[in-house]
Coordinates of C-alpha atoms in Angstrom, one line a residue:
M1 CA 164.6 9.5 97.6
K2 CA 168.4 9.3 97.1
L3 CA 168.0 6.0 95.3
R4 CA 165.4 7.4 93.0
E5 CA 167.7 10.4 92.2
N6 CA 170.6 8.0 91.4
I7 CA 168.5 5.9 89.1
E8 CA 167.1 8.9 87.3
T9 CA 170.7 10.3 86.9
R10 CA 171.9 7.0 85.5
C11 CA 168.9 6.9 83.0
K12 CA 169.9 10.4 81.8
K13 CA 173.6 9.4 81.4
L14 CA 172.6 6.3 79.4
K15 CA 170.0 8.4 77.4
L16 CA 167.2 6.0 78.5
N17 CA 164.7 8.8 78.0
G18 CA 161.7 6.5 77.4
F19 CA 162.6 4.4 80.4
L20 CA 162.9 7.5 82.6
V21 CA 159.6 9.0 81.6
A22 CA 157.8 5.6 82.2
L23 CA 159.6 5.2 85.5
Q24 CA 158.4 8.6 86.7
N25 CA 154.9 7.8 85.6
Q26 CA 155.0 4.6 87.6
L27 CA 156.3 6.3 90.7
S28 CA 153.6 9.0 90.5
S29 CA 150.7 6.6 90.1
K30 CA 149.1 4.1 92.4
A31 CA 147.9 2.1 89.5
Y32 CA 151.2 0.2 89.4
D33 CA 151.3 -0.7 93.1
T34 CA 149.7 -4.1 92.7
Q35 CA 151.8 -5.1 89.7
S36 CA 154.8 -7.4 90.0
F37 CA 158.3 -6.3 89.5
L38 CA 158.6 -8.1 86.2
V39 CA 155.4 -6.6 84.8
R40 CA 156.6 -3.1 85.7
L41 CA 160.1 -3.8 84.3
D42 CA 158.5 -5.0 81.1
H43 CA 156.5 -1.8 80.9
L44 CA 159.6 0.3 81.4
L45 CA 161.6 -1.6 78.7
L46 CA 158.7 -1.4 76.2
A47 CA 158.6 2.4 76.8
E48 CA 162.3 2.7 76.1
E49 CA 162.0 0.5 73.0
T50 CA 159.2 2.7 71.6
S51 CA 161.1 5.8 72.4
S52 CA 164.2 4.4 70.6
I53 CA 162.2 3.5 67.5
N54 CA 160.6 7.0 67.4
R55 CA 164.0 8.6 67.6
S56 CA 165.3 6.5 64.8
I57 CA 162.3 7.3 62.6
N58 CA 162.7 11.0 63.3
R59 CA 166.4 10.8 62.3
L60 CA 165.6 8.9 59.1
Q61 CA 162.9 11.5 58.2
K62 CA 165.3 14.4 58.6
Q63 CA 168.0 12.6 56.6
A64 CA 165.6 11.8 53.8
R65 CA 164.6 15.5 53.1
L66 CA 161.4 14.4 51.4
R67 CA 159.5 17.1 49.5
W68 CA 156.4 16.1 51.4
P69 CA 157.8 14.9 54.8
N70 CA 154.3 14.2 56.2
A71 CA 153.0 12.2 53.3
A72 CA 151.5 8.9 54.3
V73 CA 149.9 6.0 52.5
A74 CA 147.1 5.8 55.1
M75 CA 146.2 9.4 54.4
I76 CA 145.8 9.2 50.6
D77 CA 142.3 10.4 49.6
Y78 CA 141.4 8.2 46.6
G79 CA 138.4 10.4 45.9
Y80 CA 140.7 12.8 44.1
H81 CA 141.9 10.1 41.7
P82 CA 139.4 7.2 41.2
G83 CA 141.9 5.7 38.7
L84 CA 144.5 5.1 41.4
S85 CA 144.2 1.5 42.6
P86 CA 144.0 1.3 46.4
A87 CA 144.8 -2.4 46.1
K88 CA 148.1 -1.7 44.2
I89 CA 149.1 1.0 46.7
A90 CA 148.3 -1.4 49.6
D91 CA 150.5 -4.0 47.9
L92 CA 153.4 -1.6 47.4
A93 CA 153.0 -0.5 51.1
E94 CA 153.9 -4.1 52.1
L95 CA 157.4 -3.2 50.8
H96 CA 158.0 -6.5 49.0
W97 CA 159.6 -4.5 46.2
L98 CA 162.1 -3.1 48.7
Y99 CA 163.0 -6.5 50.2
N100 CA 163.5 -7.8 46.6
N101 CA 165.6 -4.8 45.5
Q102 CA 163.0 -3.8 43.0
H103 CA 162.0 -0.3 41.9
V104 CA 158.8 1.9 41.7
V105 CA 158.3 4.1 38.6
I106 CA 155.5 6.7 38.7
C107 CA 154.8 8.5 35.5
G108 CA 152.3 11.3 34.8
P109 CA 151.9 15.0 33.9
T110 CA 152.5 17.9 36.3
G111 CA 149.8 18.0 39.0
S112 CA 149.0 14.3 38.9
G113 CA 150.4 13.7 42.4
K114 CA 153.5 11.7 41.5
T115 CA 155.9 13.3 44.0
Y116 CA 153.4 13.1 46.9
L117 CA 152.8 9.4 46.1
A118 CA 156.5 8.8 46.0
C119 CA 156.9 10.5 49.4
C120 CA 154.0 8.3 50.8
L121 CA 155.9 5.2 49.8
A122 CA 159.2 6.6 51.0
N123 CA 157.7 7.3 54.4
Q124 CA 156.4 3.8 54.5
V125 CA 160.0 2.6 54.0
I126 CA 161.2 4.9 56.8
M127 CA 158.5 3.7 59.2
A128 CA 159.9 0.2 58.6
G129 CA 163.3 1.4 59.8
Y130 CA 165.1 1.9 56.4
A131 CA 167.0 4.9 55.2
V132 CA 165.7 7.0 52.2
L133 CA 167.3 9.8 50.3
F134 CA 165.4 12.2 48.1
F135 CA 166.8 14.0 45.0
R136 CA 165.4 16.0 42.2
Y137 CA 166.8 14.5 39.0
N138 CA 168.9 17.5 38.0
E139 CA 170.1 17.8 41.6
L140 CA 171.4 14.2 41.5
L141 CA 173.2 14.8 38.2
L142 CA 174.9 17.9 39.7
Q143 CA 175.9 16.0 42.8
L144 CA 177.4 13.1 40.7
I145 CA 179.3 15.6 38.5
A146 CA 180.7 17.5 41.6
A147 CA 181.8 14.2 43.2
D148 CA 183.5 13.1 40.0
K149 CA 185.3 16.4 39.6
G150 CA 186.4 16.1 43.2
E151 CA 187.7 12.6 42.6
R152 CA 185.3 11.1 45.1
F153 CA 182.7 9.6 42.9
T154 CA 183.1 6.1 44.2
Q155 CA 182.9 7.2 47.8
Y156 CA 179.8 9.3 47.0
C157 CA 178.1 6.4 45.4
K158 CA 178.9 4.3 48.4
K159 CA 177.4 6.9 50.7
L160 CA 174.2 7.0 48.7
N161 CA 174.0 3.3 48.5
R162 CA 173.9 3.0 52.3
A163 CA 170.3 4.1 51.8
P164 CA 168.2 1.1 50.6
V165 CA 165.9 3.6 48.7
V166 CA 166.8 6.6 46.7
V167 CA 164.0 8.7 45.3
I168 CA 164.7 10.4 42.0
D169 CA 162.0 13.0 41.4
D170 CA 161.1 14.4 38.0
W171 CA 163.3 12.2 35.9
G172 CA 163.7 14.2 32.7
V173 CA 164.1 13.6 29.0
A174 CA 166.4 16.5 28.4
P175 CA 169.5 15.3 26.4
L176 CA 172.3 14.2 28.7
S177 CA 176.0 15.1 28.1
A178 CA 178.5 12.3 27.7
S179 CA 179.7 12.8 31.3
Q180 CA 176.2 12.8 32.7
R181 CA 175.4 9.6 30.8
H182 CA 178.4 7.9 32.1
L183 CA 178.0 9.0 35.8
L184 CA 174.2 8.2 35.8
F185 CA 175.0 4.7 34.4
E186 CA 177.7 4.1 37.0
F187 CA 175.3 5.2 39.8
I188 CA 172.4 3.0 38.6
E189 CA 174.9 0.1 38.0
S190 CA 176.2 0.4 41.6
R191 CA 172.7 -0.1 43.0
D192 CA 171.6 -2.9 40.6
Q193 CA 170.2 -5.9 42.4
N194 CA 171.4 -4.3 45.7
A195 CA 169.0 -1.5 46.4
S196 CA 165.8 0.2 45.2
L197 CA 164.8 3.4 43.4
I198 CA 161.5 5.3 43.4
I199 CA 161.4 7.4 40.2
T200 CA 158.8 10.0 39.2
S201 CA 158.7 11.4 35.7
Q202 CA 156.4 13.7 33.6
Y203 CA 157.2 11.6 30.6
P204 CA 156.3 8.0 29.7
M205 CA 159.1 5.4 29.9
S206 CA 158.9 5.0 26.1
D207 CA 160.4 8.6 25.9
W208 CA 163.3 8.0 28.2
H209 CA 165.5 6.2 25.8
E210 CA 166.3 9.0 23.3
A211 CA 167.3 11.4 26.0
F212 CA 170.5 9.4 26.7
G213 CA 171.9 10.1 23.2
D214 CA 173.8 6.8 23.3
P215 CA 171.6 3.7 22.6
T216 CA 174.1 1.3 24.3
I217 CA 174.1 3.2 27.6
A218 CA 170.4 3.9 27.4
D219 CA 169.7 0.2 27.1
S220 CA 172.0 -0.6 30.0
V221 CA 170.5 1.9 32.3
L222 CA 166.8 1.4 31.4
D223 CA 167.1 -2.4 31.4
R224 CA 168.2 -2.2 35.1
I225 CA 165.2 0.0 36.0
I226 CA 162.2 -0.7 33.8
H227 CA 162.3 -4.5 33.8
N228 CA 162.7 -4.7 37.5
A229 CA 160.1 -2.1 38.5
H230 CA 156.5 -1.7 39.5
H231 CA 154.8 0.9 37.3
I232 CA 152.2 3.4 38.2
D233 CA 150.8 5.6 35.4
R234 CA 149.0 8.7 36.5
K235 CA 146.5 10.6 34.4
Q236 CA 145.8 14.3 34.4
G237 CA 143.6 15.5 37.2
G238 CA 143.5 16.7 40.8
S239 CA 146.5 16.0 42.9
I240 CA 146.6 13.1 45.3
R241 CA 146.2 14.8 48.7
S242 CA 146.0 13.7 52.3
K243 CA 142.8 13.9 54.2
L244 CA 144.6 16.4 56.4
G245 CA 144.7 18.8 53.5
V246 CA 147.9 19.0 51.4
N247 CA 147.2 22.1 49.3
G248 CA 148.5 22.5 45.8
G249 CA 152.0 22.0 44.3
A250 CA 151.9 18.2 44.3
Q251 CA 153.7 16.8 41.3

């Protein structure tokens, strides 16, 4: 009994929570009595590996701060939107765009499910073990301006770029100030060919250009996004919702 207590204490000190729970299950069940030492050890290590993965996913989900934290590709009910291609979503869920540092752009009017779909793909990225950060477009601009005023813009971009995917929700076409144009360009440039974006917008990409107010910067920013992106155009209609019942508010 003393040996068991010592082992359990060591597991707690080493934070081997999955291992400890599996060990306690083995010791309380006769089902493992006939199994070899290596089989039982393999079971314990598998339990710890699973626990570690789950802890990592939970940490990434909290860090991401998704608008729809429980959104999942597997739960999309295509009956709400017959025009949404299950084959295209399944292809995006394979995450080849992520591995190739490409982007996903989802356009459509309010209520067409853009944000929910973006969160579905973002959670798919998280489940694969990669970090995601979620920003509203205006929020991102404010954060970039604040970082620039605090003379920590470069450091802030490096912080954001540690996440392989940044979601920019509700990309707008309101005219940008000179400083906003410059900072947005620098941020997009810092991720070019090195990381991915998921962008949602109420407006078609053809309307994005004029909002920059500077054709040269507009060309530079949009060329780095549009020509390296997978496009999804949503139409007006009911929101994309999960079969578990996401009610209202989906953008």
